[in-house]
Coordinates of C-alpha atoms in Angstrom, one line a residue:
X1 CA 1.4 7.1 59.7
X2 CA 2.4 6.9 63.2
X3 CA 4.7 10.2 63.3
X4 CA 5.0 11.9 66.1
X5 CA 2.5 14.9 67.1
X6 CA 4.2 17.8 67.4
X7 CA 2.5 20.8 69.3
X8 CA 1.5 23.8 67.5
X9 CA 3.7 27.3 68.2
X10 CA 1.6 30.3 69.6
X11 CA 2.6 32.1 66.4
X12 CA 0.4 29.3 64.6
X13 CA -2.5 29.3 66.8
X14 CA -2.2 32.9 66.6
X15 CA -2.7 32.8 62.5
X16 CA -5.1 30.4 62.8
X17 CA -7.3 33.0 64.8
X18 CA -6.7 35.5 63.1
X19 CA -7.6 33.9 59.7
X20 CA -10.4 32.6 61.3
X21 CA -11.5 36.9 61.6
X22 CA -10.6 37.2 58.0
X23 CA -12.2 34.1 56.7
X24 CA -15.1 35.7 59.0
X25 CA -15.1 38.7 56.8
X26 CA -14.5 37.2 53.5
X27 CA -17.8 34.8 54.2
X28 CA -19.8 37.7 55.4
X29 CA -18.9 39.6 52.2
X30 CA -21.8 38.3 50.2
X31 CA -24.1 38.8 52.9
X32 CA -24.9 42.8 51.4
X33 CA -25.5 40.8 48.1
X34 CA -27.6 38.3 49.3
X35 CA -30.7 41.0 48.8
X36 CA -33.3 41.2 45.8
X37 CA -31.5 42.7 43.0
X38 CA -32.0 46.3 42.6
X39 CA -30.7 48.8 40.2
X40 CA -31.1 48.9 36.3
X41 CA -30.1 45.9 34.2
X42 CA -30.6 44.8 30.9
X43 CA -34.2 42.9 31.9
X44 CA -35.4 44.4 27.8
X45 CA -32.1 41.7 26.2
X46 CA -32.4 39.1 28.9
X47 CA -35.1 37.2 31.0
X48 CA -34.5 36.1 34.6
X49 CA -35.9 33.9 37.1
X50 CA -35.6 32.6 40.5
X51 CA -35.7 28.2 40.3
X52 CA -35.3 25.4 42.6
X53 CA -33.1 22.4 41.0
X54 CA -33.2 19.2 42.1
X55 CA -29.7 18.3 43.0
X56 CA -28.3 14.7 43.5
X57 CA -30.2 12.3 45.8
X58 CA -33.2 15.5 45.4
X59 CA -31.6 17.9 47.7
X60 CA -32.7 21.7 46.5
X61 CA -30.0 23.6 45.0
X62 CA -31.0 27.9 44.7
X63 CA -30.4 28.6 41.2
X64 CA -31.2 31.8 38.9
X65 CA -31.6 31.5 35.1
X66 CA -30.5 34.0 32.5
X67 CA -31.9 33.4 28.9
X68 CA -32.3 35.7 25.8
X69 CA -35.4 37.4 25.8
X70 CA -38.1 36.8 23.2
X71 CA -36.4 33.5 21.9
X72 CA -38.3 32.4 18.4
X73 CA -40.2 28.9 19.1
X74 CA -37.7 26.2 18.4
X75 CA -34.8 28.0 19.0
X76 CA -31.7 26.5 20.5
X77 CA -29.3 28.0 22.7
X78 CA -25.7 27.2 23.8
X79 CA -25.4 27.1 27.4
X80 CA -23.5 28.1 30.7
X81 CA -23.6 26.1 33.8
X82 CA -21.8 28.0 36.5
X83 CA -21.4 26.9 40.0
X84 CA -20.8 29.2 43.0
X85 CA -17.6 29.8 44.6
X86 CA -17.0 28.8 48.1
X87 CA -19.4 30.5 50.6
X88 CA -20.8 32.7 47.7
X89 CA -24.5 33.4 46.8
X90 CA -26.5 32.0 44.4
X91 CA -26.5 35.8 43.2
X92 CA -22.2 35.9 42.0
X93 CA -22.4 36.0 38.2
X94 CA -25.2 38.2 38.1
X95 CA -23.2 40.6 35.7
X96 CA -21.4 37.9 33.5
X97 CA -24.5 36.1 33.5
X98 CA -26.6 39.0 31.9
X99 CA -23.5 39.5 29.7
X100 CA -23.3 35.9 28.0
X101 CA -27.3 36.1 28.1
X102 CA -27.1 39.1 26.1
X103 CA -24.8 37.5 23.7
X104 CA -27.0 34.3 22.9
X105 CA -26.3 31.9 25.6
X106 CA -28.3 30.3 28.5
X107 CA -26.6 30.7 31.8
X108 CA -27.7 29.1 34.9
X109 CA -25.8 29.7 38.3
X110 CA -26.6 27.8 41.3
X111 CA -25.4 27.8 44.8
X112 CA -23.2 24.8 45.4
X113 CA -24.9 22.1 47.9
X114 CA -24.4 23.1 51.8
X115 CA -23.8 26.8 51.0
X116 CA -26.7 29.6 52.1
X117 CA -30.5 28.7 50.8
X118 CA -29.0 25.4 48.9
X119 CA -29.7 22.3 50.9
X120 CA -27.3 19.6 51.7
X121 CA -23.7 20.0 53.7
X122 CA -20.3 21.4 52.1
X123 CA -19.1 18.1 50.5
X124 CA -15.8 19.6 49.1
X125 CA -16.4 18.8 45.6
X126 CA -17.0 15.5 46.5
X127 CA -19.2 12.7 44.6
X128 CA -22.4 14.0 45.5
X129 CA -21.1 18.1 43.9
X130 CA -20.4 16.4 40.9
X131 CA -23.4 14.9 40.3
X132 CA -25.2 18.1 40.7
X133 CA -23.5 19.4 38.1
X134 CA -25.0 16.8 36.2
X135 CA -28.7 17.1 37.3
X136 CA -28.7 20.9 36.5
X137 CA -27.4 20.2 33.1
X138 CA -30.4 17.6 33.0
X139 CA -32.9 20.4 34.2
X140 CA -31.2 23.1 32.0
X141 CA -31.7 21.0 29.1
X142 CA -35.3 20.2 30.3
X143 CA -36.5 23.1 31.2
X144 CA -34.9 26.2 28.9
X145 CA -33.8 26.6 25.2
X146 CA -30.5 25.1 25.5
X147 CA -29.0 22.9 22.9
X148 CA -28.0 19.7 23.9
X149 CA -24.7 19.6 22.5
X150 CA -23.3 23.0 23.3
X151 CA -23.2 22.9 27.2
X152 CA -20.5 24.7 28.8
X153 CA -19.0 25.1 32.5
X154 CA -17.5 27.6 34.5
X155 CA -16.3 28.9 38.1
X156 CA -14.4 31.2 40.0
X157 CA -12.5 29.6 42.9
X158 CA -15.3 26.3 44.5
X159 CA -16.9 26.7 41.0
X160 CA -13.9 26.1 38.8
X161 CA -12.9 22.9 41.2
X162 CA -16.6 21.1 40.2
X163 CA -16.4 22.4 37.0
X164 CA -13.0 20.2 35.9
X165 CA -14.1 17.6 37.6
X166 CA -17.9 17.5 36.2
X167 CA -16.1 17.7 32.7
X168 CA -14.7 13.9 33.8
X169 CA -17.8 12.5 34.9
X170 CA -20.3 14.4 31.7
X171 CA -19.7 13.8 28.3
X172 CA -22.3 16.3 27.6
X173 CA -19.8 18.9 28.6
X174 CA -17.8 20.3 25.4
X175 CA -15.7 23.6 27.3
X176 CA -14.7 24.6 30.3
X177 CA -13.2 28.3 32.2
X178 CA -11.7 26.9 35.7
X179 CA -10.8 30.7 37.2
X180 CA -8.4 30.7 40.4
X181 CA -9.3 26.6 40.9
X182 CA -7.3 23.9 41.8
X183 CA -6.1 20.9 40.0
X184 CA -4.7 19.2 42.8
X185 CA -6.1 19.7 46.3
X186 CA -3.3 18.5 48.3
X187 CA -0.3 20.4 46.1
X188 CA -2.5 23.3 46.3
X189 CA -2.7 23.9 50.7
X190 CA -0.4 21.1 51.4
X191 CA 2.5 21.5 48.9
X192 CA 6.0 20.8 50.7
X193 CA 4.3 18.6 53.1
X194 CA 3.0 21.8 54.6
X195 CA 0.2 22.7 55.9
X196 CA -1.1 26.0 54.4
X197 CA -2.8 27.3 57.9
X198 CA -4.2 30.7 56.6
X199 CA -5.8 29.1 53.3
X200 CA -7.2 26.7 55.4
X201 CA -9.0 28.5 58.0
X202 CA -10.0 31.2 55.7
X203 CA -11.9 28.4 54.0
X204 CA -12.8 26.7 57.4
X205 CA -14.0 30.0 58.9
X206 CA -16.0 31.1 55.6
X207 CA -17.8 27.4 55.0
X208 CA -19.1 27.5 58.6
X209 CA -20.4 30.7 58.4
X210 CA -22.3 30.4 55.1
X211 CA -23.0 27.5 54.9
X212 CA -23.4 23.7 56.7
X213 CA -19.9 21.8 56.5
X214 CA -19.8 18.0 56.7
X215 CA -19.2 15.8 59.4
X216 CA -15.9 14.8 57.2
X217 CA -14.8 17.9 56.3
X218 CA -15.0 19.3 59.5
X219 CA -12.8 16.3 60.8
X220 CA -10.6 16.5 57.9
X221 CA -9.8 20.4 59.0
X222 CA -9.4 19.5 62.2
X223 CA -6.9 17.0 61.8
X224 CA -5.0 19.1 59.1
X225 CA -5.2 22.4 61.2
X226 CA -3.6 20.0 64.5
X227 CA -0.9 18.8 62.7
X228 CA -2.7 15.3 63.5
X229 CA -0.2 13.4 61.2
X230 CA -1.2 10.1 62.0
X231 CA -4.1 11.1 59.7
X232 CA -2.1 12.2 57.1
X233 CA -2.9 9.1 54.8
X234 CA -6.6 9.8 55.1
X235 CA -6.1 13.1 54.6
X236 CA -4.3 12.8 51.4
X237 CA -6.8 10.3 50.0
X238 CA -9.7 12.9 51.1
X239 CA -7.8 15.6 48.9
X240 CA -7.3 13.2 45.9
X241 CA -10.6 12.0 45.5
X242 CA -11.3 15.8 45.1
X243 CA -8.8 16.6 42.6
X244 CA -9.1 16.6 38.9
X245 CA -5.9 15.4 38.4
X246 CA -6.6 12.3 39.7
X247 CA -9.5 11.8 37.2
X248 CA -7.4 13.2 34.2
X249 CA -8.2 10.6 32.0
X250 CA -11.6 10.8 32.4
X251 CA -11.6 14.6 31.5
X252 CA -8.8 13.7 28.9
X253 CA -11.1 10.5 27.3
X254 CA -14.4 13.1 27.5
X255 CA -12.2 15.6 25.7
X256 CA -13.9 19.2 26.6
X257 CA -11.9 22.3 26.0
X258 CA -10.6 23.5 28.9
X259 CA -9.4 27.3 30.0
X260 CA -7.4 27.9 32.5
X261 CA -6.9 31.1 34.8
X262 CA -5.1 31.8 38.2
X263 CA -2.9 34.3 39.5
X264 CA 0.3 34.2 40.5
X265 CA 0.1 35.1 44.1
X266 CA -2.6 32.6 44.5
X267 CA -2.3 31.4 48.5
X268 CA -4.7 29.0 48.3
X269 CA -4.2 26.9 45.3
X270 CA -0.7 28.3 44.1
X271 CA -0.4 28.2 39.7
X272 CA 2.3 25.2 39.9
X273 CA -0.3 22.8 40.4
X274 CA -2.6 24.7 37.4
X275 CA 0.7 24.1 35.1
X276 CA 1.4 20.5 35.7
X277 CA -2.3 19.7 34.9
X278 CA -2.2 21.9 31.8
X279 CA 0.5 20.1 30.1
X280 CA -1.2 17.0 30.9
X281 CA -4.5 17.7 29.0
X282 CA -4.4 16.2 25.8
X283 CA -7.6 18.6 24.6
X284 CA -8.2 21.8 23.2
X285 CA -6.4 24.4 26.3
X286 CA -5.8 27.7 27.4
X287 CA -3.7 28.8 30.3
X288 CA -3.6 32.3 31.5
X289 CA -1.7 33.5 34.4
X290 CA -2.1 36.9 35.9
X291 CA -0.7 39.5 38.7
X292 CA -2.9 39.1 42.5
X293 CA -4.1 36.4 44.5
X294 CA -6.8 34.0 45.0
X295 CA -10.1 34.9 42.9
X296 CA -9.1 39.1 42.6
X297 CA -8.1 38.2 38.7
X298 CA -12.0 37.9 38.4
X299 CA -13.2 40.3 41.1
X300 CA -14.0 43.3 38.8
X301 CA -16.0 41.5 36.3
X302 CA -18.0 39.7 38.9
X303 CA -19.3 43.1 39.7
X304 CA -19.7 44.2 36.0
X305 CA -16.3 45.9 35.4
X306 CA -14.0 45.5 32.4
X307 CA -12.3 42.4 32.9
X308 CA -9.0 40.7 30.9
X309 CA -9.9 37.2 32.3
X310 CA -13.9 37.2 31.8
X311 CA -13.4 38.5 28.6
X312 CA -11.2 35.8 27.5
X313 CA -13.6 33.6 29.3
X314 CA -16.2 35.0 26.2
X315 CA -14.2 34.4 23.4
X316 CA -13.5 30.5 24.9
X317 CA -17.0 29.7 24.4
X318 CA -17.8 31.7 21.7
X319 CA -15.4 29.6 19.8
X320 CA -16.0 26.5 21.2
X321 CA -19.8 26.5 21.8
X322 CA -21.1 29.1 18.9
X323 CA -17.9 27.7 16.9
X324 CA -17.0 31.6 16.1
X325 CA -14.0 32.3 14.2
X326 CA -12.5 35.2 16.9
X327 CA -8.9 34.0 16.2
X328 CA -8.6 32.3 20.3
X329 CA -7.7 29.3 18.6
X330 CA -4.9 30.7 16.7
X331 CA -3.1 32.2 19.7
X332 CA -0.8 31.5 21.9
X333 CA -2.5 28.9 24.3
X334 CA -0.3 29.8 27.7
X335 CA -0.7 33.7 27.9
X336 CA 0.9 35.1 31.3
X337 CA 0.7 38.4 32.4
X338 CA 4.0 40.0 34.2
X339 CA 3.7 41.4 37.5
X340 CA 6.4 43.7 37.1
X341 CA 5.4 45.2 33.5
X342 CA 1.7 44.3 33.0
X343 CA 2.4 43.0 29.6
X344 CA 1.1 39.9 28.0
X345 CA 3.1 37.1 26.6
X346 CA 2.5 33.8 24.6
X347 CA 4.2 30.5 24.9
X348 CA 2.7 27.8 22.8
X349 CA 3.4 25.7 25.9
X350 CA 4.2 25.7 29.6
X351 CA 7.7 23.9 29.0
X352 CA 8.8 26.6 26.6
X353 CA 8.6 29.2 29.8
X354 CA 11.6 30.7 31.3
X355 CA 14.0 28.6 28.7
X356 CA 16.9 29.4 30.1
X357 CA 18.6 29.0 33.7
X358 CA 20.7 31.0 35.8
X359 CA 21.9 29.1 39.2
X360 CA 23.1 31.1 42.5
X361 CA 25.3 28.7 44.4
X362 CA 24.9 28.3 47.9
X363 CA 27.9 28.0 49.2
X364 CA 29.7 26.8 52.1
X365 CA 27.6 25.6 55.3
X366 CA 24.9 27.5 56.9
X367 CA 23.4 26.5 60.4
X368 CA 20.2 28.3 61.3
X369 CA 18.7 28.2 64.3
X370 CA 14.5 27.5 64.4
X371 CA 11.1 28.9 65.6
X372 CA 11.6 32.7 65.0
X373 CA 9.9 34.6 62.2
X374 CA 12.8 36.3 60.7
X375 CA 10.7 39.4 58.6
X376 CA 11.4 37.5 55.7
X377 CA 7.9 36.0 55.1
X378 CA 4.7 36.0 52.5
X379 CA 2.4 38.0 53.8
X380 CA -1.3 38.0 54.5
X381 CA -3.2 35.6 52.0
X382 CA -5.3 37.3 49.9
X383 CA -5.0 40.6 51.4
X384 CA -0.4 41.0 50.2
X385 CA -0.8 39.9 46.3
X386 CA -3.7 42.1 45.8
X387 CA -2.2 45.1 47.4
X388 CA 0.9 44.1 44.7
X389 CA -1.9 43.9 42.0
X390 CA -3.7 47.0 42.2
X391 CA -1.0 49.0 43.9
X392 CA 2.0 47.3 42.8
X393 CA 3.1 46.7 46.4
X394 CA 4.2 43.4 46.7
X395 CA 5.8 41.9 50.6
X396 CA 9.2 43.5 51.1
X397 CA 11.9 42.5 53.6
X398 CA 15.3 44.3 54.1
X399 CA 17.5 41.9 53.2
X400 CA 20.7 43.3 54.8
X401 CA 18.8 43.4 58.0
X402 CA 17.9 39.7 58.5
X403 CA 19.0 38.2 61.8
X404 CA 21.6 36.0 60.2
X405 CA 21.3 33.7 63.2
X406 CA 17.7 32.8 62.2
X407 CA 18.3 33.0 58.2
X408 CA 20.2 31.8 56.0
X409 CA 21.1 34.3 52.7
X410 CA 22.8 33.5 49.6
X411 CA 22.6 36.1 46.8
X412 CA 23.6 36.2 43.3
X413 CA 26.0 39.4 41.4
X414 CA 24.5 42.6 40.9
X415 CA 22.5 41.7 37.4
X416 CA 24.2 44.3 34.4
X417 CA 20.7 43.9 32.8
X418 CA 17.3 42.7 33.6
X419 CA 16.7 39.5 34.5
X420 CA 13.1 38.5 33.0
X421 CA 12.7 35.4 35.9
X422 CA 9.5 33.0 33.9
X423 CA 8.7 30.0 35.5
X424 CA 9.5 28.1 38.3
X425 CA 12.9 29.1 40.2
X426 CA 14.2 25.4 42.2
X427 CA 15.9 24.9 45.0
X428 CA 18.0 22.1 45.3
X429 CA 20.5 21.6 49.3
X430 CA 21.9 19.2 51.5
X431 CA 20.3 19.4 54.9
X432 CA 21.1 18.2 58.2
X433 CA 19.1 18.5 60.9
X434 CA 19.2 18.5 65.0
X435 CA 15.8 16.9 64.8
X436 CA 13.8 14.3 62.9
X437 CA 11.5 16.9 62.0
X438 CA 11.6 19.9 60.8
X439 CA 10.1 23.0 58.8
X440 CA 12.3 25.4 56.2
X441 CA 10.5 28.2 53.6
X442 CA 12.5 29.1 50.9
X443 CA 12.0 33.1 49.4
X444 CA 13.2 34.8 46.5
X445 CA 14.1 38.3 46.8
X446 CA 14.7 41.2 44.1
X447 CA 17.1 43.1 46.0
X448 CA 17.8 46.9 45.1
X449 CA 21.0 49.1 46.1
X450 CA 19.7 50.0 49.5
X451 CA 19.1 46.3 50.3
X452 CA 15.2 46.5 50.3
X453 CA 13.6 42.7 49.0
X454 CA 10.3 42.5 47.4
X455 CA 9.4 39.3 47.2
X456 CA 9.8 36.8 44.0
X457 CA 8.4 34.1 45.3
X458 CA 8.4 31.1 48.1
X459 CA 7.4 28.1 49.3
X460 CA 7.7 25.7 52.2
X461 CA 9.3 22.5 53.2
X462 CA 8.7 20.4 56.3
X463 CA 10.3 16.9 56.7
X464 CA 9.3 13.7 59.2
X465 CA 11.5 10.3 60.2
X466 CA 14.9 11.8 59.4
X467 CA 18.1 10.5 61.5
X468 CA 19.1 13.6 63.6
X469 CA 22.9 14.6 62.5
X470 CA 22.6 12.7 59.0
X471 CA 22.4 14.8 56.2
X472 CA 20.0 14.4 53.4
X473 CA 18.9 15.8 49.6
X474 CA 15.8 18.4 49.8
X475 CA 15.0 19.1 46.9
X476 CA 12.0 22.6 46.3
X477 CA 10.0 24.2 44.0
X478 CA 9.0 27.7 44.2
X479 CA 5.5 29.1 43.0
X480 CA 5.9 30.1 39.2
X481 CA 5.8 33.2 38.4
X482 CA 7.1 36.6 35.9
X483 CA 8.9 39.5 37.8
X484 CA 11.4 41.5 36.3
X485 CA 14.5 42.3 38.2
X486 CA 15.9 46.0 37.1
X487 CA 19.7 45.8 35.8
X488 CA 21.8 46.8 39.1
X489 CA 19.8 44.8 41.4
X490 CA 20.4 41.1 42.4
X491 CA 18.8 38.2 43.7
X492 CA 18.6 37.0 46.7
X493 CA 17.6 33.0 48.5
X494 CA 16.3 33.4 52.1
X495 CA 15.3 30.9 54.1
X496 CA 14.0 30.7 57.6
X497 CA 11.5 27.9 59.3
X498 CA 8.6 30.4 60.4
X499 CA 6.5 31.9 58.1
X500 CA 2.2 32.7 59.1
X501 CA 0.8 31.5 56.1
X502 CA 2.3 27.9 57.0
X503 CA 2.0 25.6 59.9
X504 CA 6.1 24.4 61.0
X505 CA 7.0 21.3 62.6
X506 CA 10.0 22.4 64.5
X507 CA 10.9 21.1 68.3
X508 CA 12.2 24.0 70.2
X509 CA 15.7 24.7 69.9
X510 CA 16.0 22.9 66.7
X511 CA 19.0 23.9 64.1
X512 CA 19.2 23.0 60.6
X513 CA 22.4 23.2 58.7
X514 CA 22.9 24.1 54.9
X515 CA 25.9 22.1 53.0
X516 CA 26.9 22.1 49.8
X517 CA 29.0 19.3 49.2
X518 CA 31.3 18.9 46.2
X519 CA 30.2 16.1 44.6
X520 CA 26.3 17.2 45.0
X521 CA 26.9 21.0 45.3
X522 CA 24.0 23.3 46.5
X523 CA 22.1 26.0 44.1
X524 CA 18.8 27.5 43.6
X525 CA 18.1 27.7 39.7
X526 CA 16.2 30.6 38.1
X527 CA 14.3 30.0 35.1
X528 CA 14.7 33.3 32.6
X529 CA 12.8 34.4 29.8
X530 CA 15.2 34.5 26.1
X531 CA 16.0 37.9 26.3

């Protein structure tokens, strides 16, 4: 695009490295699973095997096959193809596997090309992933009970991505459970026009340590993670091609039901970009959001445990490949769990979330100064939204506290009663900067008595080719979510320009000033639940 290269700050290059460590742990994870299977399991309800499946162009793909044991001759099964997630074994859905297999269906899981004993390089869900999916329906239909037209897909994370997109390319493919996936790439780690650093090398660092990443996508990551912006165009082309957005009509036209399920702390593939896609299906749908982060709304069942989002997972394709009559139809279709209550809720669609809209004017004019991480940030990926899951701990900043000179904070009243905030809070300024580029990240903060934030929700902005000194519209959304905000607290809109989870684009020394003018005045809006 032929924008200028800007270098990257030590407190990037330090993220980087250190999510590089992390995405070193997170790949080594399944490492102490990788071993034969040991300890009881259901072996008298299900049979199991070990298979080789010849993936597109013949390259092996490691696969195990769950069936119910003692099928009568002739029999025909539903079935369950379920890809791995990123850097995952072959081994993931051992428990859900046995699970459906106990409950009539054939399951086959295999290990996504380019990923441990599976042949082939990481292609990023790209042409030749998708037509795996289609060879191990053709062996699964070839080779096991399974009834040709009641095939199902599913995925946590890598495997929910190939799934949607499979379900555009297969007609054979009549429901679908995409848990903690993406709909579109690029919203997902570059939303804002900004790069996601610590999703990216988490997923950098895991792929090359379990597996054999493409000549593409290695250059694709290193262009993103350099801020090499004359790439950008290639980049976002790569990304598309890899999104099941773009092929929407195709998945539309093919008509499987489709389930939905991410959390809403997700720092690699944030729930906006699940929303937009789910009001777009024209098909049977379900979308379930849920308190933690990327793929921990899963984590418990994948090792057997009670879990809200496999079980729902069940009851999709018991209704829409045994064509049971357990009500999943009749319900709600957008189900979100609050963070602050653990309740459920039902909508009978996205748009009828968070109906009403409170605004908190930002007032007056603002200058900031850039390239200092104020304390008002998002945390660690992965590691912040599941400490709030499990131990209701979400990031916290004291807002009082901020260095004004690097923040700018606009708050609302104190709130006589709860605020029920559903949905996706906007954030609408005038900006003028010192430079012609330039990174902001926008958080929302429930702020107590004493001043102590915990975080609502953020998101980033970065901006190229603007006329230094010339103000201009910027227009943000935040990542959806449902927190409720006690009665005597308030809200509160910080923004900064340095955050770790996000890669800025701001030359030393810049300043950014905040305006709101009268004719276009300045406001974040908060989307509330009907009380």
């Amino acid at each position: 695009m032929g924008l200028p290269h800007h270098a990257l700050r030590t407190t990037t290059v330090g993220t980087v490295s250190a999510a590089l460590v992390a995405g070193a742990a997170f790949g080594l994870a399944p490492a102490a699973q990788a071993a034969p299977l040991a300890g009881p399991h259901p072996a008298s309800a299900t049979d199991v095997r070990f298979v080789d499946i010849p993936g597109d162009g013949g390259t092996i793909l490691k696969a195990n096959v769950f069936a119910p044991k003692d099928a009568e001759p002739g029999a025909r099964y539903p079935s369950i193809v379920l890809p791995t997630s990123w850097a995952m074994p072959q081994i993931e859905y051992v428990a859900q596997a046995q699970k459906l297999a106990n409950s009539g269906y054939v399951v086959v899981s295999y290990n996504s090309r380019g990923f441990w004993q599976s042949g082939g390089e990481i292609e990023t869900a790209g042409p030749e992933d998708i037509a795996d999916a289609s060879k191990v329906i053709d062996w699964t239909l070839a080779n096991t009970p399974a009834d040709p037209t009641k095939v199902g897909m599913a995925g946590v994370s890598y495997g929910a991505g190939i799934s949607l997109l499979a379900a555009g390319h297969d007609k054979r493919i009549k429901a679908v459970a995409a848990l903690s996936g993406w709909a579109d790439l690029i919203d997902s780690i570059y939303s804002g026009r900004t790069q996601h650093v610590q999703a990216a090398a988490l997923l950098g660092g895991a792929g090359a340590l379990t597996g054999r990443p493409s000549a593409e996508l290695q250059q694709t990551l290193k262009d993103f993670l350099a801020s090499n912006l004359d790439k950008e165009d290639e980049m976002i082309a790569w990304g598309a091609k890899r999104s099941p957005a773009t092929h929407l009509d195709r998945i539309n036209a093919n008509g499987a039901a489709i389930m939905l399920g991410n959390a809403w702390g997700d720092t690699l593939f944030p729930p906006n970009q699940y929303a937009e896609f789910y009001e777009r299906l024209t098909g049977p749908k379900r979308l379930e959001f849920r308190p933690g982060d990327h793929a921990t709304a899963e984590a418990t069942g994948l090792l057997g445990l009670p879990n809200d989002t496999w079980t729902s997972t069940r009851r999709w394709f018991d209704h829409h490949l045994k064509g049971e009559a357990n009500g999943i139809d009749k319900e709600q279709p957008v189900q979100l769990k609050s963070r602050s209550t653990g309740d459920y809720e039902g909508y009978p669609d996205w748009k009828s979330v968070g109906p009403t809209r409170k605004k908190i004017a930002m007032a007056g004019s603002t200058t900031i100064r850039t390239n200092v991480d104020s304390g008002a940030n998002g945390g660690i990926a992965i590691l912040s939204n599941a400490l709030e899951q499990f131990l209701k701990i979400p990031p916290t900043a004291s807002v009082p506290l901020l260095p004004r000179r690097y923040t700018g904070v606009w708050q609302s009243e104190r709130y006589a009663s709860a605020q029920r905030v559903r949905g996706t809070a906007k954030l609408h300024t005038t900006l003028t900067s010192t430079e012609e580029s330039g990174t902001l990240v926008a958080y929302l903060y429930d702020v107590g008595p004493l001043g102590l934030g915990k975080l609502v929700s953020n998101a980033p902005y970065t901006f190229h080719g603007k006329t230094p000194g010339k103000p201009f519209g910027v227009d943000l959304e935040l990542y959806s979510t449902a927190y409720d905000v006690p009665a005597g607290h308030r809200l509160a809109l910080v923004v900064d320009t340095v955050d770790p989870l996000y890669i800025e684009h701001n030359p030393s020394g810049a300043q950014l000033t905040f305006s709101s003018p009268e004719a276009d005045p300045s406001y974040v809006s908060v989307p509330l639940r009907e009380q």
